[in-house]
PDB file of C-alpha atoms in Angstrom:
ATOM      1  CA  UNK A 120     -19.745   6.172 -31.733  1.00 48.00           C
ATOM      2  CA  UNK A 121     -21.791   7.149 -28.384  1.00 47.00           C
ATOM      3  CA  UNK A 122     -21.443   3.428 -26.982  1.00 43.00           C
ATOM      4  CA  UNK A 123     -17.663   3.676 -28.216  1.00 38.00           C
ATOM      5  CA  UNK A 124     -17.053   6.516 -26.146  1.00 38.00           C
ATOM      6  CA  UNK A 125     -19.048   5.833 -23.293  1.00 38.00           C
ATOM      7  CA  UNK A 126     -16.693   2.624 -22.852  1.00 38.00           C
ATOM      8  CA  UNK A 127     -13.724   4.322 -23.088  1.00 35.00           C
ATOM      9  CA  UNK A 128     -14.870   6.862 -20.582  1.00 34.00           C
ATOM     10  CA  UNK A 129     -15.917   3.929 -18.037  1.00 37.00           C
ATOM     11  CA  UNK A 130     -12.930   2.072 -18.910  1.00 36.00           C
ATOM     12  CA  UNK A 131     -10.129   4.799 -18.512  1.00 38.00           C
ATOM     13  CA  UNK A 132     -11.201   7.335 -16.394  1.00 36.00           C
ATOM     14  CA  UNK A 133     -12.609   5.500 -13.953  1.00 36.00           C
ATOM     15  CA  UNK A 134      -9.592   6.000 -11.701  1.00 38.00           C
ATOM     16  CA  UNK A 135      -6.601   3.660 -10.737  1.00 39.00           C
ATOM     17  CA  UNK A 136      -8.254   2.309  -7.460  1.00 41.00           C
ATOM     18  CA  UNK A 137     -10.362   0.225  -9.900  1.00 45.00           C
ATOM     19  CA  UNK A 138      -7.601  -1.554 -11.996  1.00 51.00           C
ATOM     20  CA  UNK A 139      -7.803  -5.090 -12.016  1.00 68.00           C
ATOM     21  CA  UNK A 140      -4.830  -6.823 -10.760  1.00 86.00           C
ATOM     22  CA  UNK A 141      -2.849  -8.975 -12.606  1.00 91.00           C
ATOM     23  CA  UNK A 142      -0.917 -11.934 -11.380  1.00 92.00           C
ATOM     24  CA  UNK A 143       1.758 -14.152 -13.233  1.00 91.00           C
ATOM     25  CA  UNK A 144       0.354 -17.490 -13.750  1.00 89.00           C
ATOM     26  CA  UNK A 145       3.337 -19.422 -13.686  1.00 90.00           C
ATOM     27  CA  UNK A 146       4.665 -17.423 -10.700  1.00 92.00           C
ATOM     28  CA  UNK A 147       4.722 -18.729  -7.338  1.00 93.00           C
ATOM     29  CA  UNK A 148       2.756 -15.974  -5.085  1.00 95.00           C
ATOM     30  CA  UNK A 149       5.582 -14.694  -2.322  1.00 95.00           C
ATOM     31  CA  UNK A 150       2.496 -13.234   0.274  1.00 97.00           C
ATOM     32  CA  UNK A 151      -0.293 -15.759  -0.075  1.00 96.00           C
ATOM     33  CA  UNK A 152      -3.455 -15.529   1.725  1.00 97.00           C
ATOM     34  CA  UNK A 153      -1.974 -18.109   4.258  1.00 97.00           C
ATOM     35  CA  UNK A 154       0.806 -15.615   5.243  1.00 98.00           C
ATOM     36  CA  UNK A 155      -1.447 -13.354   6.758  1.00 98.00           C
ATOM     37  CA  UNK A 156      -3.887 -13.433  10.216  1.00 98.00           C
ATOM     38  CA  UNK A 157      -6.898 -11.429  10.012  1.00 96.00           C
ATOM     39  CA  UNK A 158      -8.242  -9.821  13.159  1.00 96.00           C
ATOM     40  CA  UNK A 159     -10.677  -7.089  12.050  1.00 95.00           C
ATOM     41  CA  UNK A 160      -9.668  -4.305  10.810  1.00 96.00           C
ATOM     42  CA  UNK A 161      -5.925  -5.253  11.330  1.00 97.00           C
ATOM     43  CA  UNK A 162      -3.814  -7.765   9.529  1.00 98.00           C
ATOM     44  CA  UNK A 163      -0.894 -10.329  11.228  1.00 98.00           C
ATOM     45  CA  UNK A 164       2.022 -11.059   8.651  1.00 98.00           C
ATOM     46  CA  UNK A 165       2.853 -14.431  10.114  1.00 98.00           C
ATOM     47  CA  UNK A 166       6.221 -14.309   8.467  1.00 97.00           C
ATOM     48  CA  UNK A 167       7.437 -11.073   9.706  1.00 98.00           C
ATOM     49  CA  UNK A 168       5.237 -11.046  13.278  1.00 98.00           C
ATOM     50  CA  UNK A 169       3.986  -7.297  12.166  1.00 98.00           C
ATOM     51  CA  UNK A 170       0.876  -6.370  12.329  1.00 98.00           C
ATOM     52  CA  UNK A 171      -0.417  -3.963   9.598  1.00 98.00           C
ATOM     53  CA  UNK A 172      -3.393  -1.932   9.561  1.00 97.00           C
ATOM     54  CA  UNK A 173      -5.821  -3.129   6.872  1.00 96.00           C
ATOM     55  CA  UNK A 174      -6.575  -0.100   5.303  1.00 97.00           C
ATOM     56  CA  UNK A 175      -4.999   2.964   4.189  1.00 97.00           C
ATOM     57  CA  UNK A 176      -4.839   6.316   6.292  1.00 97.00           C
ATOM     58  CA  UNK A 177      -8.464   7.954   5.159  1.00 97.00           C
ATOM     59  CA  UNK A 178     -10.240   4.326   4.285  1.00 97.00           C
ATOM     60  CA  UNK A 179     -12.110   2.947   7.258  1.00 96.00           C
ATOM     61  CA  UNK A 180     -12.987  -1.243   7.429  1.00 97.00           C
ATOM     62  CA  UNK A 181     -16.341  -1.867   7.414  1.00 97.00           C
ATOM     63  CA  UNK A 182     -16.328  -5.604   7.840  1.00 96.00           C
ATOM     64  CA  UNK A 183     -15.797  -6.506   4.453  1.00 95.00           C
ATOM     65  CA  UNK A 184     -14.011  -4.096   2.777  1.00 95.00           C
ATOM     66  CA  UNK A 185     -11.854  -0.528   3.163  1.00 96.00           C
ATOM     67  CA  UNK A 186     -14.596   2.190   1.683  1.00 96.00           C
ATOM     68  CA  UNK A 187     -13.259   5.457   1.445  1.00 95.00           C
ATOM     69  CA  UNK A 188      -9.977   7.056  -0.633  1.00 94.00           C
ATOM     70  CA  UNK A 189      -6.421   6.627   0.624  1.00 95.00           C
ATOM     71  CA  UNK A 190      -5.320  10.284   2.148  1.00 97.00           C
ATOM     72  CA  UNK A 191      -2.082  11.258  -0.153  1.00 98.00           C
ATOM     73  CA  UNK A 192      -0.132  13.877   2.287  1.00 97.00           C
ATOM     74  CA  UNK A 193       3.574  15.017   2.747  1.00 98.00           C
ATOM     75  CA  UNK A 194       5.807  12.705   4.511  1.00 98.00           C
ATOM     76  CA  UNK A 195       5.800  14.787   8.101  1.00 97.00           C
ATOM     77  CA  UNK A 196       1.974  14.386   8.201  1.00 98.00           C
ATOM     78  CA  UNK A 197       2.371  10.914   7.848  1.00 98.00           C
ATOM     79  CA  UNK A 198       4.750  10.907  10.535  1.00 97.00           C
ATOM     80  CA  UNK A 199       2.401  12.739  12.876  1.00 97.00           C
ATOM     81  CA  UNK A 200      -0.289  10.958  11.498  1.00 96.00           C
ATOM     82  CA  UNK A 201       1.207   7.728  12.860  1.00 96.00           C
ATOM     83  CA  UNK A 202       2.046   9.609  16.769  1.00 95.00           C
ATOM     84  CA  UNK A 203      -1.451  10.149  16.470  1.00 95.00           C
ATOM     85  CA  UNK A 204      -2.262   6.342  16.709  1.00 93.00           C
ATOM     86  CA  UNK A 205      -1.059   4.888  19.896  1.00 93.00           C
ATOM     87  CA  UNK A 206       1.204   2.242  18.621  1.00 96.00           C
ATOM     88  CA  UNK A 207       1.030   2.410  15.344  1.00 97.00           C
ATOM     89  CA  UNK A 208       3.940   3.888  13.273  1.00 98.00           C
ATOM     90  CA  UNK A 209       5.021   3.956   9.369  1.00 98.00           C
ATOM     91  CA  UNK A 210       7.356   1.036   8.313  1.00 98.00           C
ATOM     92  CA  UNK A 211      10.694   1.055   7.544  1.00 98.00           C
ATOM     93  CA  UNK A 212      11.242   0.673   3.897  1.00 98.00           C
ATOM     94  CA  UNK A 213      12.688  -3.544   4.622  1.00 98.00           C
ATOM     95  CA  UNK A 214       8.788  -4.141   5.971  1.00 98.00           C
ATOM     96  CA  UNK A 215       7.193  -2.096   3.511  1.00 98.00           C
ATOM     97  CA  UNK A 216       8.611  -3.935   0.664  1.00 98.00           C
ATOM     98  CA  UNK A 217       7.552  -7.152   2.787  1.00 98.00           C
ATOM     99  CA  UNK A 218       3.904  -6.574   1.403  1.00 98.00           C
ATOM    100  CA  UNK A 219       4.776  -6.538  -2.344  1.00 98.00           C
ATOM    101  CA  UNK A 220       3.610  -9.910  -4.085  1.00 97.00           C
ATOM    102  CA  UNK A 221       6.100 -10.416  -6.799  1.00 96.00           C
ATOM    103  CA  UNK A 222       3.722 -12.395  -8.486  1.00 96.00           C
ATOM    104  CA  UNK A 223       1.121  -9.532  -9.500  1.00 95.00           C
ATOM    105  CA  UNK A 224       0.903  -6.261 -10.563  1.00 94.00           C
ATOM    106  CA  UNK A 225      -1.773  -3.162 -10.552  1.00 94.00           C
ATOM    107  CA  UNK A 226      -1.463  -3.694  -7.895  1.00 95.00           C
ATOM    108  CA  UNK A 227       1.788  -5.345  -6.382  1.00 97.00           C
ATOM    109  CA  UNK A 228       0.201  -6.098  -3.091  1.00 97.00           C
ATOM    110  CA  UNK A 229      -2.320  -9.425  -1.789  1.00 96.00           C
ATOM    111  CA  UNK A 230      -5.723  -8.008  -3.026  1.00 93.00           C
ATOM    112  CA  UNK A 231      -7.403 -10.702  -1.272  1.00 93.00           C
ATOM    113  CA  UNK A 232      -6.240  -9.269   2.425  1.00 96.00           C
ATOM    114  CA  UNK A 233      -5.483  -5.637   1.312  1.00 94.00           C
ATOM    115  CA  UNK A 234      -9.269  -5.057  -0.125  1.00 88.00           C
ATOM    116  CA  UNK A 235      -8.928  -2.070  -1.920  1.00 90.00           C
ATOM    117  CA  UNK A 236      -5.427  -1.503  -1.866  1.00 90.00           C
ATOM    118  CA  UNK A 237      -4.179   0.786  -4.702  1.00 91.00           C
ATOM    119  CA  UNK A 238      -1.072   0.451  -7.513  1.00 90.00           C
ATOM    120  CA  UNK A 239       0.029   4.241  -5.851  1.00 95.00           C
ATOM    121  CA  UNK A 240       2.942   5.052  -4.098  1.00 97.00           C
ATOM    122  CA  UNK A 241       3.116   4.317   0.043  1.00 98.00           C
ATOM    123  CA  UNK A 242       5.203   5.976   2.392  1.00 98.00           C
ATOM    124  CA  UNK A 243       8.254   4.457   4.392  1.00 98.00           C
ATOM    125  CA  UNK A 244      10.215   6.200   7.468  1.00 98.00           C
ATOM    126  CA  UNK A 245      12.885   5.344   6.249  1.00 98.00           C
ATOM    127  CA  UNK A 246      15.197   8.197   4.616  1.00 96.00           C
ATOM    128  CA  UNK A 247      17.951   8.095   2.414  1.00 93.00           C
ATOM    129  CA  UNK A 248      21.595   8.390   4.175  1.00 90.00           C
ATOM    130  CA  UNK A 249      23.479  11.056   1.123  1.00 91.00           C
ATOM    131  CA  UNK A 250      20.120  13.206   0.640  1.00 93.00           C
ATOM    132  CA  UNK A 251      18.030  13.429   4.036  1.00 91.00           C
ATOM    133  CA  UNK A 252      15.458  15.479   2.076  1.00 96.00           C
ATOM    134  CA  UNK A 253      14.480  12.323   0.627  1.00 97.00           C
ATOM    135  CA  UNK A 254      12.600   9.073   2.179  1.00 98.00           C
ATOM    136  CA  UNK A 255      11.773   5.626   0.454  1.00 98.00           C
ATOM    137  CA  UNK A 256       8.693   4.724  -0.925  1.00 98.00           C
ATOM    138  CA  UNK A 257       7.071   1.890  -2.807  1.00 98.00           C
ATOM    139  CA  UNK A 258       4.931   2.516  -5.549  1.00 97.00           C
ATOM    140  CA  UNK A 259       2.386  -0.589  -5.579  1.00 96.00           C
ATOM    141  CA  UNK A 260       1.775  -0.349  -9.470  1.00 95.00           C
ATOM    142  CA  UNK A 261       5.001  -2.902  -9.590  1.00 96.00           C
ATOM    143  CA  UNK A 262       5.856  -3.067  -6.168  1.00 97.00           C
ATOM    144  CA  UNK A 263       9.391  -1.266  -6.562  1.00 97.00           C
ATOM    145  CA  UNK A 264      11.331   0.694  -4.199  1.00 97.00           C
ATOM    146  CA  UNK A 265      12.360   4.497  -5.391  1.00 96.00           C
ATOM    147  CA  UNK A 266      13.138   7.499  -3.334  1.00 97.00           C
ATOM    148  CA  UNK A 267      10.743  11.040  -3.173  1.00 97.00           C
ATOM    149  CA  UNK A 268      10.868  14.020  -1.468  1.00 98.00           C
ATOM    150  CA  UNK A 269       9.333  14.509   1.614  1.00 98.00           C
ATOM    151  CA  UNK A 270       7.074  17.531   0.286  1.00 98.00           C
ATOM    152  CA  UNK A 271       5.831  15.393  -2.535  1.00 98.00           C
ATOM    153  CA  UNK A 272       2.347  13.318  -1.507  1.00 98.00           C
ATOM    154  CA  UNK A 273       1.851   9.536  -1.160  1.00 98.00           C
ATOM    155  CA  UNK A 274      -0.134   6.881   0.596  1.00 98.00           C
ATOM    156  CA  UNK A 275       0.406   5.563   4.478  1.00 98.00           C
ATOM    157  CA  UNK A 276      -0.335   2.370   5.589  1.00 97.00           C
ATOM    158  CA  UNK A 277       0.959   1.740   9.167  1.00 98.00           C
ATOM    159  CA  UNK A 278       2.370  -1.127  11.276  1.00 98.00           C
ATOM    160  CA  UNK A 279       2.988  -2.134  14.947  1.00 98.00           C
ATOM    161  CA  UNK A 280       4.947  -4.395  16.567  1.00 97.00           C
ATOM    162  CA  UNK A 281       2.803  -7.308  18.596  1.00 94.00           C
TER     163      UNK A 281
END
């Protein structure tokens, strides 16, 4: 019963960061590896000509990898989070939802450039037109769009123009 429990422990509370992703087999892969430049610690989406910042705000590239937790915060500390970067800036939800791979879930994202990258929720800048109270987001469990308010928490992952 120990061993039992000690697996279920490691397996389920081990946080969402750790989920393995899983990818249709039979699916062709919309953001393969060959979509995407790497220059450090910043990726080039080849298709769109944006260039995203590897890692989530509060996860730092070490050469390999992001180490570190994605920093959830309110959608106007995101905003001044991104002022705070010279260039940088959050995406509008149309290049947001550029990243999701169709193909795979937990999460929706390419795992192989986005090391680390999480199934939560990312901000966008772009808010809704009947409820301005309300941006845009896509939650990277399953790579779908859905509005939140701006005083609820999620993920940023910023872009910049070449």
């Amino acid at each position: 019963m120990k061993v039992f429990t000690l697996c279920f422990i490691a397996v389920f509370c081990s946080g969402y960061s750790y989920a393995q992703q899983l990818c249709h087999s039979q699916l062709t892969k919309n953001t393969p590896d060959s979509r995407y430049q790497a220059n450090g610690s910043e990726i080039k989406d080849k298709q769109t000509n944006l260039i995203w910042q590897r890692c989530a705000l509060g996860q730092t590239w070490n050469g390999s990898t992001c180490i570190g937790l994605e920093k959830h915060d309110t959608w106007e500390n995101a905003l001044q989070a991104a002022k705070n970067q010279t260039g940088w800036r959050l995406p509008n939800i149309k290049e947001l939802k550029s990243l999701v791979e169709t193909a795979c879930y937990d999460p929706a994202i390419n795992s192989n450039i986005f090391k680390e990258a999480t199934n939560t929720s990312y901000w966008s800048s772009s808010t809704l037109a009947e409820d301005a109270r309300n941006v845009w987001i896509v939650t990277f469990d399953d790579g779908i769009a859905h509005q939140m308010s701006k005083m609820d928490s999620a993920a940023t992952r910023l872009v910049r123009n070449p």
